[in-house]
Amino acid sequence: MRLLLIVTLGLCCNLAFAQTETGPWKLTTAPVAPRPAEPGLGRELRASVQQSVEQSLKGDNAQARVALLEVAQHCDAYRAAAGRRAVSFRTQRQYELYLADHNDGTPLDWLDMACADAYKQLAYIAVEYHDTDQAMQWLDQAQATAPYEADVLTERGIAFNQRKDWRGALASYQQALELTRSHPEAAHLQALALRGVGFSLIELGDLPSAQSHYEQSLELEPDNPVALQELTYIQQLRERAGGK
């Protein structure tokens, strides 16, 4: 059984696989470095979120969490405004799509992505401490705030994996994959989502489908060491099972 490892990397919300000394690869996650997004309500919170991410990267999760909780309180207040709906978007295209899909007359406020990033970062910290219940709560907040963010679903996959809930993880990665294929703003996470699906499928014993997803990920990110190593791992599993 492959093990789970939580690490703090940077640059973007990511999911990768890190090699152990004995060969199998460990599933890993990373905190989000806020990606470009058009400004919205609460844009003044961006600096605090960015600083908190930097603190997490330096290993100071306790201090980062304090600041993020303060940001979350402001975001909660925006979202709780009576008779209105506050949602985070990266682009005007997403905003218009959401309006078309939720044309019920409720006024819609464009909430800055800083709020979704704060919820996600709080989830990353919770996952790092293996507090999956808390992580899921923050991810619920993030998904409700930013429904088109694929990295919320990949992180949910990590939390499910910590619980050894492989089917739950698979469902999350598949939902993330759907978003990466339907939203250009999330396309950069498609190979990552494919690897997440592949990881879950290995745990569920579906090696042919796992191999297919890793091979698809290599079409997007040729020579990716994660996918290549996992394909080697799949071959090793087949050899141990008598070549099936």
C-alpha positions as a printed NumPy array, in Angstrom:
array([[  0.   ,   0.   ,   0.   ],
       [  1.407,   3.367,  -0.96 ],
       [  1.724,   5.911,   1.811],
       [  0.506,   9.49 ,   2.028],
       [  2.807,  12.431,   2.555],
       [  1.893,  16.1  ,   2.937],
       [  4.493,  18.626,   1.865],
       [  4.548,  22.369,   1.387],
       [  5.726,  23.408,  -2.06 ],
       [  4.866,  26.673,  -3.744],
       [  4.081,  28.345,  -7.029],
       [  0.608,  26.88 ,  -7.559],
       [ -1.856,  24.56 ,  -6.011],
       [ -0.391,  21.205,  -6.942],
       [ -0.402,  17.504,  -6.382],
       [  2.604,  15.331,  -7.095],
       [  4.241,  12.088,  -6.132],
       [  7.491,  11.888,  -4.181],
       [  9.698,   8.793,  -4.308],
       [ 10.434,   6.88 ,  -1.123],
       [ 13.681,   5.063,  -0.468],
       [ 12.021,   1.707,  -1.076],
       [ 10.472,   2.545,  -4.433],
       [  6.728,   3.251,  -4.099],
       [  5.602,   6.834,  -4.465],
       [  3.853,   8.933,  -1.863],
       [  0.913,  11.164,  -2.697],
       [  1.646,  14.771,  -1.825],
       [ -0.088,  18.102,  -1.806],
       [  0.914,  21.742,  -1.767],
       [ -0.495,  25.074,  -0.592],
       [ -1.789,  27.568,  -3.09 ],
       [  0.158,  30.574,  -4.232],
       [ -2.656,  32.849,  -5.39 ],
       [ -3.02 ,  32.717,  -9.179],
       [ -3.995,  35.699, -11.335],
       [ -7.652,  36.636, -11.065],
       [ -9.686,  39.725, -11.798],
       [-10.295,  41.725,  -8.585],
       [-13.573,  41.568,  -6.717],
       [-15.226,  42.349,  -3.407],
       [-12.608,  41.809,  -0.692],
       [ -9.583,  42.444,  -2.885],
       [ -7.917,  44.16 ,   0.091],
       [ -7.545,  40.69 ,   1.659],
       [ -5.124,  39.499,  -1.006],
       [ -2.007,  40.766,   0.74 ],
       [ -2.866,  38.95 ,   3.961],
       [ -3.511,  35.695,   2.104],
       [ -0.239,  36.014,   0.188],
       [  1.673,  36.652,   3.407],
       [  0.023,  33.651,   5.044],
       [  1.   ,  31.406,   2.148],
       [  4.585,  32.569,   2.486],
       [  4.492,  31.828,   6.22 ],
       [  3.2  ,  28.327,   5.516],
       [  5.998,  27.741,   3.042],
       [  8.446,  28.661,   5.791],
       [  6.83 ,  26.146,   8.137],
       [  4.949,  28.645,  10.294],
       [  1.496,  27.166,   9.844],
       [  0.31 ,  28.276,  13.277],
       [  0.818,  31.97 ,  12.567],
       [ -0.489,  31.599,   9.024],
       [ -3.648,  29.957,  10.305],
       [ -4.355,  32.839,  12.694],
       [ -4.207,  35.366,   9.861],
       [ -6.214,  33.156,   7.514],
       [ -8.965,  32.708,  10.073],
       [ -9.275,  36.485,  10.277],
       [ -9.554,  36.661,   6.485],
       [-12.133,  33.88 ,   6.556],
       [-14.271,  35.874,   8.992],
       [-14.354,  38.818,   6.574],
       [-15.227,  36.485,   3.704],
       [-17.949,  34.808,   5.737],
       [-19.48 ,  38.218,   6.36 ],
       [-19.489,  39.041,   2.65 ],
       [-21.108,  35.7  ,   1.874],
       [-23.725,  36.087,   4.605],
       [-25.134,  39.373,   3.281],
       [-28.917,  39.064,   3.294],
       [-30.648,  38.745,  -0.054],
       [-27.423,  38.503,  -2.036],
       [-25.077,  35.834,  -3.312],
       [-21.275,  36.247,  -3.223],
       [-19.186,  33.958,  -5.429],
       [-15.529,  34.033,  -6.511],
       [-14.502,  33.962, -10.171],
       [-11.212,  34.237, -12.018],
       [-12.584,  35.736, -15.213],
       [-15.542,  37.553, -16.7  ],
       [-16.336,  34.381, -18.645],
       [-16.892,  32.436, -15.418],
       [-18.987,  35.24 , -13.985],
       [-21.271,  35.303, -17.013],
       [-21.524,  31.513, -17.073],
       [-22.57 ,  31.466, -13.435],
       [-25.158,  34.183, -14.045],
       [-26.637,  32.172, -16.903],
       [-26.848,  29.042, -14.754],
       [-28.309,  30.829, -11.69 ],
       [-30.797,  33.231, -13.207],
       [-33.14 ,  33.347, -10.226],
       [-33.098,  37.092,  -9.655],
       [-30.762,  37.01 ,  -6.631],
       [-28.159,  39.829,  -6.875],
       [-24.686,  38.405,  -7.456],
       [-21.547,  39.941,  -5.935],
       [-18.18 ,  39.061,  -7.479],
       [-16.205,  38.006,  -4.415],
       [-12.453,  38.28 ,  -4.731],
       [-10.561,  35.018,  -5.173],
       [ -8.66 ,  35.88 ,  -1.982],
       [-11.574,  34.368,  -0.066],
       [-11.461,  31.042,  -1.89 ],
       [ -7.663,  31.026,  -1.549],
       [ -7.947,  31.601,   2.203],
       [-10.378,  28.714,   2.629],
       [ -8.149,  26.485,   0.503],
       [ -5.033,  27.397,   2.447],
       [ -6.781,  26.597,   5.714],
       [ -7.702,  23.229,   4.215],
       [ -4.075,  22.574,   3.192],
       [ -2.929,  23.264,   6.733],
       [ -5.584,  20.925,   8.13 ],
       [ -4.581,  18.19 ,   5.674],
       [ -0.956,  18.594,   6.681],
       [ -1.966,  17.864,  10.266],
       [ -4.134,  14.941,   9.103],
       [ -7.277,  16.676,  10.36 ],
       [ -9.424,  15.545,   7.441],
       [-12.709,  16.535,   9.078],
       [-11.542,  20.135,   9.397],
       [-10.028,  20.04 ,   5.928],
       [-13.303,  18.886,   4.41 ],
       [-15.165,  21.712,   6.128],
       [-12.808,  24.309,   4.674],
       [-12.963,  22.676,   1.258],
       [-16.752,  22.818,   1.415],
       [-16.426,  26.552,   2.034],
       [-13.966,  26.937,  -0.816],
       [-16.1  ,  24.991,  -3.264],
       [-19.223,  26.933,  -2.361],
       [-17.278,  30.174,  -2.813],
       [-15.452,  29.252,  -6.032],
       [-17.34 ,  26.448,  -7.812],
       [-15.04 ,  26.402, -10.846],
       [-11.771,  25.813,  -8.937],
       [-10.427,  22.345,  -9.784],
       [ -7.724,  22.418,  -7.11 ],
       [-10.404,  22.345,  -4.402],
       [-11.426,  18.939,  -5.734],
       [ -7.88 ,  17.61 ,  -6.052],
       [ -7.243,  18.593,  -2.447],
       [-10.465,  16.864,  -1.449],
       [ -8.99 ,  13.797,  -3.131],
       [ -5.965,  14.082,  -0.845],
       [ -8.206,  14.198,   2.215],
       [-10.131,  11.142,   1.034],
       [ -6.846,   9.348,   0.436],
       [ -5.789,  10.077,   4.007],
       [ -8.965,   8.319,   5.072],
       [ -8.183,   5.476,   2.643],
       [-11.499,   6.261,   0.977],
       [-10.289,   5.478,  -2.527],
       [-13.727,   5.75 ,  -4.136],
       [-14.32 ,   9.14 ,  -2.592],
       [-10.907,  10.25 ,  -3.828],
       [-11.606,   8.917,  -7.308],
       [-14.89 ,  10.812,  -7.504],
       [-13.169,  14.055,  -6.467],
       [-10.367,  13.672,  -8.999],
       [-12.878,  12.849, -11.741],
       [-14.879,  15.982, -10.92 ],
       [-11.654,  17.992, -11.015],
       [-10.823,  16.466, -14.38 ],
       [-14.218,  17.511, -15.738],
       [-13.575,  21.092, -14.646],
       [-10.135,  21.156, -16.272],
       [-11.718,  20.075, -19.539],
       [-14.63 ,  22.51 , -19.452],
       [-12.945,  25.605, -18.007],
       [ -9.818,  27.034, -19.654],
       [ -8.946,  28.735, -16.358],
       [ -8.371,  25.259, -14.865],
       [ -6.769,  23.584, -17.892],
       [ -3.301,  23.777, -16.347],
       [ -4.445,  21.202, -13.75 ],
       [ -5.616,  18.565, -16.216],
       [ -2.478,  16.414, -16.109],
       [ -2.485,  16.655, -12.331],
       [ -6.122,  15.517, -12.143],
       [ -5.367,  12.617, -14.488],
       [ -2.583,  11.498, -12.169],
       [ -4.923,  11.745,  -9.202],
       [ -7.459,   9.544, -10.983],
       [ -4.686,   7.107, -11.838],
       [ -3.492,   6.969,  -8.247],
       [ -6.982,   6.151,  -6.968],
       [ -7.535,   3.528,  -9.647],
       [ -4.354,   1.725,  -8.62 ],
       [ -5.603,   1.575,  -5.048],
       [ -8.923,   0.222,  -6.348],
       [ -7.112,  -2.447,  -8.367],
       [ -8.076,  -1.165, -11.821],
       [ -4.602,  -1.202, -13.35 ],
       [ -5.637,  -0.915, -17.032],
       [ -7.644,   2.272, -16.392],
       [ -4.923,   3.639, -14.125],
       [ -2.352,   3.086, -16.854],
       [ -4.59 ,   4.818, -19.396],
       [ -4.928,   7.917, -17.215],
       [ -1.202,   8.153, -16.592],
       [ -0.539,   7.795, -20.299],
       [ -3.04 ,  10.575, -21.   ],
       [ -1.238,  12.769, -18.487],
       [  2.026,  12.182, -20.345],
       [  0.419,  13.494, -23.517],
       [ -0.017,  16.787, -21.692],
       [  3.242,  16.718, -19.715],
       [  5.725,  14.54 , -21.612],
       [  8.412,  12.864, -19.511],
       [  6.685,  13.783, -16.261],
       [  8.638,  11.741, -13.683],
       [  5.558,  11.143, -11.544],
       [  3.578,   9.499, -14.335],
       [  6.59 ,   7.532, -15.55 ],
       [  7.308,   6.165, -12.087],
       [  3.669,   5.248, -11.519],
       [  3.589,   3.392, -14.84 ],
       [  6.657,   1.477, -13.689],
       [  4.875,   0.747, -10.414],
       [  1.847,  -0.572, -12.324],
       [  4.116,  -2.899, -14.294],
       [  5.687,  -4.144, -11.05 ],
       [  2.227,  -4.881,  -9.634],
       [  1.351,  -6.85 , -12.742],
       [  4.537,  -8.851, -12.525],
       [  3.849,  -9.708,  -8.883],
       [  0.36 , -10.846,  -9.883],
       [  1.722, -13.111, -12.585],
       [  1.669, -10.714, -15.471],
       [ -2.058,  -9.894, -15.416]])
